[in-house]
Short mmCIF file of C-alpha atoms in Angstrom, two decimals:
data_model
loop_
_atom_site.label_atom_id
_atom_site.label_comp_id
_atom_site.label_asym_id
_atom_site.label_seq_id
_atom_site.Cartn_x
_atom_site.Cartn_y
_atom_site.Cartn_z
CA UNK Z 1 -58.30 -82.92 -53.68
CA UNK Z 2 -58.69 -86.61 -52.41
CA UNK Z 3 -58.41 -89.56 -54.27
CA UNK Z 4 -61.79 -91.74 -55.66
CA UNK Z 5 -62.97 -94.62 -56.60
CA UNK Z 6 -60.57 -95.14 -59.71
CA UNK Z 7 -57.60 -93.77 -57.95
CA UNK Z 8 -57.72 -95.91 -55.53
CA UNK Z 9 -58.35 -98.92 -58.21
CA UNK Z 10 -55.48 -98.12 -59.99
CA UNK Z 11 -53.23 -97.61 -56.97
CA UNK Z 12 -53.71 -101.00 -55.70
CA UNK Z 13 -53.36 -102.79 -59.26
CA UNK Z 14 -50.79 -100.94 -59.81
CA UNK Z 15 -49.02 -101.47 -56.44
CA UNK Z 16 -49.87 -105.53 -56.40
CA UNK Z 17 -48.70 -106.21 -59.63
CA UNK Z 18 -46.10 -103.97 -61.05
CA UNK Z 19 -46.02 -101.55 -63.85
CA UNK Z 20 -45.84 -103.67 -66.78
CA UNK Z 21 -48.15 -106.35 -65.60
CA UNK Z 22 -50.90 -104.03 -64.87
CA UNK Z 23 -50.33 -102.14 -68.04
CA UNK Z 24 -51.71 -105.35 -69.69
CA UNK Z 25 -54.11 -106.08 -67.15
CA UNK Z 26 -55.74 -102.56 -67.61
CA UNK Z 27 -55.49 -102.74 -71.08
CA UNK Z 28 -56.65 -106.08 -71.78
CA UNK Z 29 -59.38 -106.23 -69.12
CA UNK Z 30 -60.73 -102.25 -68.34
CA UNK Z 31 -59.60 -99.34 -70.81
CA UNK Z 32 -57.54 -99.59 -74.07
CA UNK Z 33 -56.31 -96.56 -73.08
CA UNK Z 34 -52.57 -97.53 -72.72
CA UNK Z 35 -51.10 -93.98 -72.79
CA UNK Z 36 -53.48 -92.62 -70.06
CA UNK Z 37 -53.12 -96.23 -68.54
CA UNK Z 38 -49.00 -95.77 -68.11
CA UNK Z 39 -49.42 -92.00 -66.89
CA UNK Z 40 -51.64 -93.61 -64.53
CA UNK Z 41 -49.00 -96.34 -63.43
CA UNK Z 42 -47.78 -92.88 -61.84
CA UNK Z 43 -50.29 -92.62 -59.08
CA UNK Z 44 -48.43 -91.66 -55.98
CA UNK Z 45 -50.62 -93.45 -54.21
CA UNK Z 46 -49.21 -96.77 -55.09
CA UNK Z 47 -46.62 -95.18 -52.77
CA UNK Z 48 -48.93 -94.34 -50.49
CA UNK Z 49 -48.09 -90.55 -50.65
CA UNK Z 50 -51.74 -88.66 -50.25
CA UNK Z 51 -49.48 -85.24 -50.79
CA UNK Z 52 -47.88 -87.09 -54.08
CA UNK Z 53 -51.49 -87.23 -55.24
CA UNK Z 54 -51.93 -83.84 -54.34
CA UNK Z 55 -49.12 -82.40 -56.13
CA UNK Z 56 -49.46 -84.61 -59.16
CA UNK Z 57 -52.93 -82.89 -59.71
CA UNK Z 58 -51.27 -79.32 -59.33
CA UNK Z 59 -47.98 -80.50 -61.86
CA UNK Z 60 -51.17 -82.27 -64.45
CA UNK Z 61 -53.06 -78.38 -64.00
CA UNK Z 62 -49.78 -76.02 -64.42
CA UNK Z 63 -48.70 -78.58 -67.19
CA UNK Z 64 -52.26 -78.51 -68.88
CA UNK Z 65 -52.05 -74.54 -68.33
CA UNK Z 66 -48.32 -74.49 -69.65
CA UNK Z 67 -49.41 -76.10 -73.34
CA UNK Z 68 -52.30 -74.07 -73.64
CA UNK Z 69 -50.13 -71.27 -73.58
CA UNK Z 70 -47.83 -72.50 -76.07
CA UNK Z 71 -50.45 -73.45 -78.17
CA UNK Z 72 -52.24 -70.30 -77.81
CA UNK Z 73 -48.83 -68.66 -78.62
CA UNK Z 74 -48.08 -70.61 -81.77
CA UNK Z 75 -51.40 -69.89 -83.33
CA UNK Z 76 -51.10 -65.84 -82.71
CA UNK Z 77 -47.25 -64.93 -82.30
CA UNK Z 78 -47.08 -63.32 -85.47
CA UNK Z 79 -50.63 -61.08 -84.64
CA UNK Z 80 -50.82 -60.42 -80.39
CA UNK Z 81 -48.01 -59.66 -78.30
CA UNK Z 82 -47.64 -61.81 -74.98
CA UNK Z 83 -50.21 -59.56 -72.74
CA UNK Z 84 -52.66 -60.19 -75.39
CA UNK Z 85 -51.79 -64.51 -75.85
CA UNK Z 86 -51.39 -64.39 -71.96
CA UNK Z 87 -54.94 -62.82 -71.51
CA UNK Z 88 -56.49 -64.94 -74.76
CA UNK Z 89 -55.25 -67.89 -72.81
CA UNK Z 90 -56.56 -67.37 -69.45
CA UNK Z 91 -59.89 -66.45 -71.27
CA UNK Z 92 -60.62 -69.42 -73.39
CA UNK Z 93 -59.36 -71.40 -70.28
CA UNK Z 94 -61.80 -69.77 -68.09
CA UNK Z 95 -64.56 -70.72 -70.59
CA UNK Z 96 -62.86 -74.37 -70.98
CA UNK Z 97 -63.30 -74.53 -66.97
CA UNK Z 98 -66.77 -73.09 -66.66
CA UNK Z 99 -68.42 -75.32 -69.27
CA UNK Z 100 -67.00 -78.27 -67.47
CA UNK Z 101 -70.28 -80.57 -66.90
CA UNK Z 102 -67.96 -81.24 -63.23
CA UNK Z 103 -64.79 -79.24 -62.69
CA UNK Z 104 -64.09 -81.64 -59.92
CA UNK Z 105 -64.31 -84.96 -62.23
CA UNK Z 106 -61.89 -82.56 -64.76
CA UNK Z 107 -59.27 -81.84 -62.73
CA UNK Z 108 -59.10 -83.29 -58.77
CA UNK Z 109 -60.20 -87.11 -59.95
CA UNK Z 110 -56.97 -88.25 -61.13
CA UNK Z 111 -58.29 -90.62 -63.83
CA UNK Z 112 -61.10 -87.99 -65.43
CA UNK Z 113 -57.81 -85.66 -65.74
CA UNK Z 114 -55.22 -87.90 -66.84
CA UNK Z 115 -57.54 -89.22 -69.34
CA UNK Z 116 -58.96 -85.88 -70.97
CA UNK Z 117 -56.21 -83.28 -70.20
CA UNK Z 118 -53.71 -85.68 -71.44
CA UNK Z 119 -55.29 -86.17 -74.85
CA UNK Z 120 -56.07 -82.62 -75.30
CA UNK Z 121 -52.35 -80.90 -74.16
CA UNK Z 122 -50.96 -83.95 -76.80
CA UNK Z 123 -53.74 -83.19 -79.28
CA UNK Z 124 -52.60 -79.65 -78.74
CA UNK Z 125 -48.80 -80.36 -78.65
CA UNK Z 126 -49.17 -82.47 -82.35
CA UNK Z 127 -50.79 -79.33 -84.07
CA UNK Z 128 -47.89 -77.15 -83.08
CA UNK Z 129 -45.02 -80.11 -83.94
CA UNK Z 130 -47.41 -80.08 -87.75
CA UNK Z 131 -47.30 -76.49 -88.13
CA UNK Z 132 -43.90 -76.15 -87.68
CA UNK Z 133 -43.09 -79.27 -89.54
CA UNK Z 134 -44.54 -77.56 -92.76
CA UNK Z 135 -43.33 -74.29 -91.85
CA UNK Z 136 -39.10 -75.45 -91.17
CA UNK Z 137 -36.59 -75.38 -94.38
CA UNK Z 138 -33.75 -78.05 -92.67
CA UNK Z 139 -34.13 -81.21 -93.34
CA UNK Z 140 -32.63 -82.70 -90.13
CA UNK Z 141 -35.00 -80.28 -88.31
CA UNK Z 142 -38.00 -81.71 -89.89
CA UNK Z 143 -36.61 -85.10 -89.30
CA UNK Z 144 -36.83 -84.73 -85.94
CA UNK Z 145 -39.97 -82.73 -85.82
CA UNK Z 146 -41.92 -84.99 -87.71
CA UNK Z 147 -40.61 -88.37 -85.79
CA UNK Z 148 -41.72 -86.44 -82.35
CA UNK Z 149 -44.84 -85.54 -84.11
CA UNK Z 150 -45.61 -89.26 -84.27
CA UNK Z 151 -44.70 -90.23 -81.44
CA UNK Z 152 -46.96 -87.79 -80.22
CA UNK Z 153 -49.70 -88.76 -81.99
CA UNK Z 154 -49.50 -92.50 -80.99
CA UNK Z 155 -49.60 -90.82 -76.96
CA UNK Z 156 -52.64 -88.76 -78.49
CA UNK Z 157 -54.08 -92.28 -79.75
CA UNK Z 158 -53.76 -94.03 -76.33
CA UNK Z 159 -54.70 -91.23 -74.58
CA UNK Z 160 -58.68 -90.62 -74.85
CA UNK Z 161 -61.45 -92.10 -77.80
CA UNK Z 162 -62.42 -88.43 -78.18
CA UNK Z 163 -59.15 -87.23 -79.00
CA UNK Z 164 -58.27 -89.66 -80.97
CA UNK Z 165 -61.94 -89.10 -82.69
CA UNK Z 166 -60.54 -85.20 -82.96
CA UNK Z 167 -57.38 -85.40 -84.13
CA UNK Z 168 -58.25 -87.93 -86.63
CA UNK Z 169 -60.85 -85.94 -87.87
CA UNK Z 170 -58.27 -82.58 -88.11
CA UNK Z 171 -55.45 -84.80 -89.68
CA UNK Z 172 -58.38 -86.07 -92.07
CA UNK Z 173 -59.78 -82.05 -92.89
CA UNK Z 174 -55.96 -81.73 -93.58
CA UNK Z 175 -55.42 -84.36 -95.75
CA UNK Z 176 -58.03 -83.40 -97.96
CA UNK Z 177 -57.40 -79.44 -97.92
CA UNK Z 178 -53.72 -80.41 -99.03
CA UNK Z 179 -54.94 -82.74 -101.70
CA UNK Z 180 -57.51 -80.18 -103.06
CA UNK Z 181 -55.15 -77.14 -102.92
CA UNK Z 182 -52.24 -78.44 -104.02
CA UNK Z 183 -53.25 -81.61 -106.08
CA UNK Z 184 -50.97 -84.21 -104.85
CA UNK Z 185 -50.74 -86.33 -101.88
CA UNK Z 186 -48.43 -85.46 -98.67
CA UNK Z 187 -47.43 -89.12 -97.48
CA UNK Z 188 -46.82 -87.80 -93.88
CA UNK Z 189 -50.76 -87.09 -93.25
CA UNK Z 190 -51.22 -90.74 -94.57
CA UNK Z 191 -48.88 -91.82 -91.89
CA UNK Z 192 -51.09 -89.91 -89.83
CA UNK Z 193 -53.78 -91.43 -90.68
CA UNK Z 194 -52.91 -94.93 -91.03
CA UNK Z 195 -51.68 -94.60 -87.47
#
């Protein structure tokens, strides 16, 4: 695991001119993506650290690993105990892995991972903060839930076009189902949506 080409980049813009002033610069001038962009501000190699970069890339894979799980585990808890979620995981994961076009451009280039792991473990972590938001009875609990949930899905929005593309498209499907099965309009999906 050694840094490339956009590592490197972002090292040195980051490193010359600070975090917030090459926030703008990469957002104005290379990619809109502006959560991806301040994960990316980072880069322990703005420090210099070549075993920063290192571990970074292991905390980013145990991390990515870590939300799968929970994911995995909110969508089956009530149907597989945890040997069965544990082994669903590391199978879907091992088929996530092996139909990687370039496993090393997915995980060891800092940029390829920060910008699609990112968006999927918060595209992940906003359908579990919706499912419980429509599945918790106290109010102050669903407060909270639901102003994580957006905050969330704004790091979702600036994290990757495809995400975005994804969750916009389940927030959309959604929308819709609710509308048709119930016949009125939930005002938090149109939140989602308009954001």
């Amino acid at each position: 695991n050694h840094p490339y080409n956009d590592d490197l980049t972002f090292g040195y813009i980051f490193k010359t001119t600070g975090f917030i002033d090459s926030q703008i610069f990469v957002y104005t001038r290379w990619a809109g993506r502006y959560f991806a962009n301040a994960v990316l501000g980072l880069n322990p190699l703005i420090y210099g650290s070549f075993t920063g970069y290192k571990i970074f890339t292991f905390l980013l894979l145990i991390s990515f690993l870590s939300v799968f799980f929970y994911f995995i585990s909110e969508l089956t808890k009530n149907s597989l105990n945890i040997k069965e979620r544990f082994l669903l995981t590391l199978s879907v994961l091992f088929l996530f892995f092996y139909s990687m076009p370039i496993v090393s451009e997915g995980i060891y280039w800092m940029a390829g991972s920060v910008f699609y792991l990112v968006g999927l473990m918060m595209l992940m972590i906003f359908l579990v903060l919706y499912a419980k938001l429509n599945k918790a009875d106290n109010s102050s609990s669903n407060s909270f839930t639901f102003i994580l949930s957006v905050f969330v899905l704004v790091a979702l929005i600036g994290s990757n076009e495809l995400t975005m593309f994804i969750g916009n498209l389940i927030i959309l499907l959604i929308a819709v189902n609710y509308l048709l099965s119930k016949r009125k309009i939930d005002f938090k999906l149109i939140l989602y949506i308009l954001l």
